Amino acid sequence: MKPFYSFLTFLFLSFSATSFAQKYVYDIDRTEYHDDMLYESVRRIIRLPSVNGLQPIKCDFHIHTVFSDGDAWPTARVKEAWQDGLDAIAITDHTSAAPSKRNVTGGPNSSYEIARPEAERLGLTLIQGTEITRSKPEGGHLNAIFITDAAKTLDIPTEDAVREAVRQGGYIIWNHPGWAIDTCKMFDVNERLIASGDIHAVEVFNEAEWYPRALSWSRDLKLAPIATTDIHYLTNNFYRISEQSIRPMTIVLARDKTPEAIKEALFARRTIAFFNGMLAGDSRLLYDFFFTSVNIRKISTTYDRDRNAFHHYQLTNPYDVPYVLLPENGNGKKITLHANAEITFTLPAAVREMKVRVLNLHTYEFETLEVVIRLPE
Amino acid sequence: MKPFYSFLTFLFLSFSATSFAQKYVYDIDRTEYHDDMLYESVRRIIRLPSVNGLQPIKCDFHIHTVFSDGDAWPTARVKEAWQDGLDAIAITDHTSAAPSKRNVTGGPNSSYEIARPEAERLGLTLIQGTEITRSKPEGGHLNAIFITDAAKTLDIPTEDAVREAVRQGGYIIWNHPGWAIDTCKMFDVNERLIASGDIHAVEVFNEAEWYPRALSWSRDLKLAPIATTDIHYLTNNFYRISEQSIRPMTIVLARDKTPEAIKEALFARRTIAFFNGMLAGDSRLLYDFFFTSVNIRKISTTYDRDRNAFHHYQLTNPYDVPYVLLPENGNGKKITLHANAEITFTLPAAVREMKVRVLNLHTYEFETLEVVIRLPE
Amino acid sequence: MKPFYSFLTFLFLSFSATSFAQKYVYDIDRTEYHDDMLYESVRRIIRLPSVNGLQPIKCDFHIHTVFSDGDAWPTARVKEAWQDGLDAIAITDHTSAAPSKRNVTGGPNSSYEIARPEAERLGLTLIQGTEITRSKPEGGHLNAIFITDAAKTLDIPTEDAVREAVRQGGYIIWNHPGWAIDTCKMFDVNERLIASGDIHAVEVFNEAEWYPRALSWSRDLKLAPIATTDIHYLTNNFYRISEQSIRPMTIVLARDKTPEAIKEALFARRTIAFFNGMLAGDSRLLYDFFFTSVNIRKISTTYDRDRNAFHHYQLTNPYDVPYVLLPENGNGKKITLHANAEITFTLPAAVREMKVRVLNLHTYEFETLEVVIRLPE
Amino acid sequence: MKPFYSFLTFLFLSFSATSFAQKYVYDIDRTEYHDDMLYESVRRIIRLPSVNGLQPIKCDFHIHTVFSDGDAWPTARVKEAWQDGLDAIAITDHTSAAPSKRNVTGGPNSSYEIARPEAERLGLTLIQGTEITRSKPEGGHLNAIFITDAAKTLDIPTEDAVREAVRQGGYIIWNHPGWAIDTCKMFDVNERLIASGDIHAVEVFNEAEWYPRALSWSRDLKLAPIATTDIHYLTNNFYRISEQSIRPMTIVLARDKTPEAIKEALFARRTIAFFNGMLAGDSRLLYDFFFTSVNIRKISTTYDRDRNAFHHYQLTNPYDVPYVLLPENGNGKKITLHANAEITFTLPAAVREMKVRVLNLHTYEFETLEVVIRLPE
């Protein structure tokens, strides 16, 4: 059994006169402590730009624990999200799967209640949530976040549950629509809920699935685009998160990371889905995001043998989103502007701007962002 | 809610006429499946040599789940161990912490029973175990593995619990002795249990702590040296396991990975503790391990201006344990023979052998392995 | 100035009585030697299978040095290839670029002569070569390897130079055909040389360009498919080679890595181009390569609630080539069998084999390898 | 042969009417361009703090090319330094090794002259330099940078050469003093040059050797501490530079990266040696560097069962230098504050500050920096 305070990294025992101090008195001369192996108290920093004066709040609104069919304890979900660099999460265990089936007791709000103290300790914003799941396919899969009591959404039809959640102040996300997408139709339940204004957002990315069609719907139906992990297993074992690999998230452009600010931003649809090195969202937001991230400078000018001038430029990207650029006149060659890197390139001096398609920035199905980069003097 | 078979990577739907097939029918044209993000069904291969005709079975005998004070569900412990390249684990929830305290129901054998089907599915050897923990410091912390019923070790004094475990065929490991080591004394309970032959092994490494003194005890008292994670939190979030970073383990040299073969090898003390790029154990085993791993070849001969001959050698290490070499006449310079790599070096032709201290192979406190490498003609 | 023997990792000074020993006498107590930073003497191991009793010789037949328009000294090309895990290289400076233009003196054989002692010291096979380049586009770009005197290919028309190289025993590779490929025509010079049997191989990959059309030509015109770096800049700075990233190479299936064995294998067209996680070559060779690499085992059987049996399999790939699998009935989902990893998957017991397209194994333009994996009992 | 403009990443062919455009016309439909493999035009960003309003200019003042006994062409030294994130370098080929010995022609200023256009193109500050090396051990090894003509330092005794360099405006660095350090004496030549004020700096780190004694001398004798690579081989092959591994450098705190600003800062001794995750330099500079890098916040407060308050803090390090902390009352346990990461820790509310030794910040031999971190309310 590890001591209760095992997560505390520093222990200033001389200041703490309580008896638990005694437990830690091991002879340091006989023990070699390999602190370089340990990451439990370490959080990575994910670098994203502030856009239009708003902060990029890193969120995952779809997470499961042992209180539905997940593999991790609620506090572990908070800790792994904190380590992974997120600012806010919602745990969304579904009310329809009785946890007691797997030796777990408690009600539909238990995971939230258990996770809350850990979230407060670490300064991670924890948003109360639940997944409304009904057995019939057309029953729908919807996440309700910013609710106050998941119990009241139990044992009633999907649409009643959604309306109860909305009544509690909830924000409703249509989950993994790719599971039921076809060319011309969506399930009736979703259609009715969208018509009544009771669905506010749609997952364009879930786990490892990206739904370009749902991105189109987000624009056409005025839903916020969302990316989530829908994680059931352990996040780092599922995705092999590393310094080079970031877990899927929704970037919410908000004035801060309080629940209120996140909620305001969500209803205002200031969200960008970020997954596997790709961004998906509103073209205006992506445009601002790109130009806030990337900086261009002219470094020098050289001349060829015929005295034609060439300018040498550097494009700087100090953030964690890479950009795959396809210049209009670049002979079909792509250029990757990696995260946290600069690239250099050369153009005839006569060129004053370049039109570039950013292949990993998606604005609609079959549409990527096109930008014009003005070249500095 | 994810479908029941979400862990199944391949789904040959045309062969499965059951109704669950319908759940998966999404329109692939509208969904882009990023399989490159997913590692849940991926296991890394850890390369260790077979030594003296015996296989290097990769084991972790100290693991916690939500059924004591851990953060992961028992099946998740099996899956992460399998992914991390282990062959065998014991889940050792302690009997003294009532799981019901944290919304979990079940008895002291529940984690084993829940984990077993997953272990069978994946071919991971699961050994039944329990941690015998008593509240008084001198009450001892001991792991009993290869037991048949943890319930019978409950609510009785430490030594009675240990004897019950031994009666069940158990193998007893003295846990994290560093917590109570001093220069001249060990707790009475451990002393008595060792004297009576009821402790068979000792952790020389636990979590991130390495106890050189316990390695000395392992030799002097004829206990098998053991390295364990004692993992409570999620293993990959705790250690940041990667291709360059291997979780702590006990290498058991056994004829195969069946429980019987592992047990035989443990009682015969054919174990090597492997942690943070270091090995600790019996000098003869480490000697054999080293020379089975490393291969030396002469590549060529050159001559300097005075016609003195120099031979050029390559040292090959195709395994995942690196070696930090300190040659006797090397002017104090160390050479790292990395895992999965070769190094080249040059010696005067007159040199026929070289004496090398292997700084990361520990045989006793303040002792590392010394080897003589004979140079091939 | 570094001492002449700075590349020697071990220096057994007590054995070497020469005066240069004195230079190294520094006070080790005052110097901390960070050997963990140094990789100059370290070679990575690239794991590829032996196929049909033949060894996978790792080759790069297109490399430049400061003796044409490259950035590295010839010995450095040998050392970086050795570090990168290659077995054999040809330095192919072109005869048409006078090296004296850039403060370098020497003839068209100088880079080979300077590199040879280093190659011998390290046991890397060095094949004499040259690039035959003429200024007119249709002049052709061809590599001649296994030649004996590049000087004789100077200052004569392309086809004469090629015939001189062939007369010397040379093997002729048509370089980066992508620079001049269109739908229906190749340059006349190439057409004539192929017709006369004086071109033996074609690059299907050069630097970062992959030419599927050239792969078709390799089959139709009976040329060996080749992948090369055509490196001019420093290889590791160009590609960021790492444990996860392997430099482009031609895998030559030969009985050993002697020049004679490599030459025999090249004329027999037993080559596979390996680049960026992809293989390209003859379908029969790729088939054998795949099935020698990959191993399948049945681990266990489970039953669902309707008593339908499911078998659980593991697919093992202990080599450095990954495979991207597209099962025929897998609903369009891909599975990546990573390098040095295992994957698990589950199938109904009734399934006896599975047809899989290996998306990263190319056999012709628009063609990838299809295999049938028989499932073990 | 690669086209002259092969380094240009973008080629806007429609704008360039010159004939060389024709060379590039390949049929893009037949060529798949793997831009993700290419890093030649990519520069990493190394994050270091601005300290006291001064910029951290990243410098390497000791580099060799083929114009002495190095393995790379001068332009390649510029490009690899630019890629590695440096701002300024000096190429310091030694005048005593005649380059013509290895098929290279040119004088002692050739490497500077050849490298300069590339440095200008990329915006890397290139400082003219030379290494003054004499064959007798006591002849000394000294780098002179900011000189104007290396030829005038040829063929004259060490001290005359140094004085000539100083006359040119040169800055003199005593190279790898570890090669000749003992307890009580330095070579006469160094002693005399220091006495006359003609040595301005001393390498405390060279290649992979760290000289704590030289750090003491830097303080006692008022010399600027310097870290250099002294690279002869290819830098990335020597060190395996990666996102996790930074090449050794001198951090010069200057108002900008112009030669003038760097020179001013060097004479003012505002330098910090940075190598292998360690910093060495003046204690005041290191103190400012540390506190500019690290930020502490209080996140929350919790209470134990006895109503004792505990504050939870986060320590943020958004830069590329890690810190290994040893808290005074931390029971001997170290904590690593990784680069680009945050750590969390907990203290009793009564604790108002913590004294911490920063084990990887060296201020003198056997001395590391001690800091007092005041805990925010």
mmCIF file of C-alpha atoms in Angstrom, chain A residues 29 31 51 60 86 92 112 115 122 125 174 177 190 234 236 257 260 285 287:
data_model
loop_
_atom_site.group_PDB
_atom_site.id
_atom_site.type_symbol
_atom_site.label_atom_id
_atom_site.label_comp_id
_atom_site.label_asym_id
_atom_site.label_seq_id
_atom_site.Cartn_x
_atom_site.Cartn_y
_atom_site.Cartn_z
ATOM 1 C CA ASP A 29 22.080 6.252 1.880
ATOM 2 C CA THR A 31 18.210 3.814 -1.423
ATOM 3 C CA VAL A 51 -6.605 34.127 -31.307
ATOM 4 C CA ASP A 60 -12.036 16.765 -24.159
ATOM 5 C CA LEU A 86 -5.587 19.627 -21.355
ATOM 6 C CA THR A 92 -19.518 11.385 -19.706
ATOM 7 C CA TYR A 112 -18.074 13.512 -11.341
ATOM 8 C CA ALA A 115 -13.088 13.285 -9.759
ATOM 9 C CA LEU A 122 -4.639 20.286 -10.137
ATOM 10 C CA THR A 125 -11.677 22.469 -15.162
ATOM 11 C CA TRP A 174 -24.299 14.693 -31.150
ATOM 12 C CA PRO A 177 -22.434 10.707 -36.279
ATOM 13 C CA ASN A 190 -31.237 13.779 -34.475
ATOM 14 C CA LEU A 234 -6.113 4.129 -20.763
ATOM 15 C CA ASN A 236 -1.677 6.811 -23.231
ATOM 16 C CA LYS A 257 -10.772 28.285 -18.699
ATOM 17 C CA GLU A 260 -18.677 29.836 -17.652
ATOM 18 C CA LEU A 285 -11.523 30.823 -37.258
ATOM 19 C CA TYR A 287 -7.784 31.609 -41.047
#
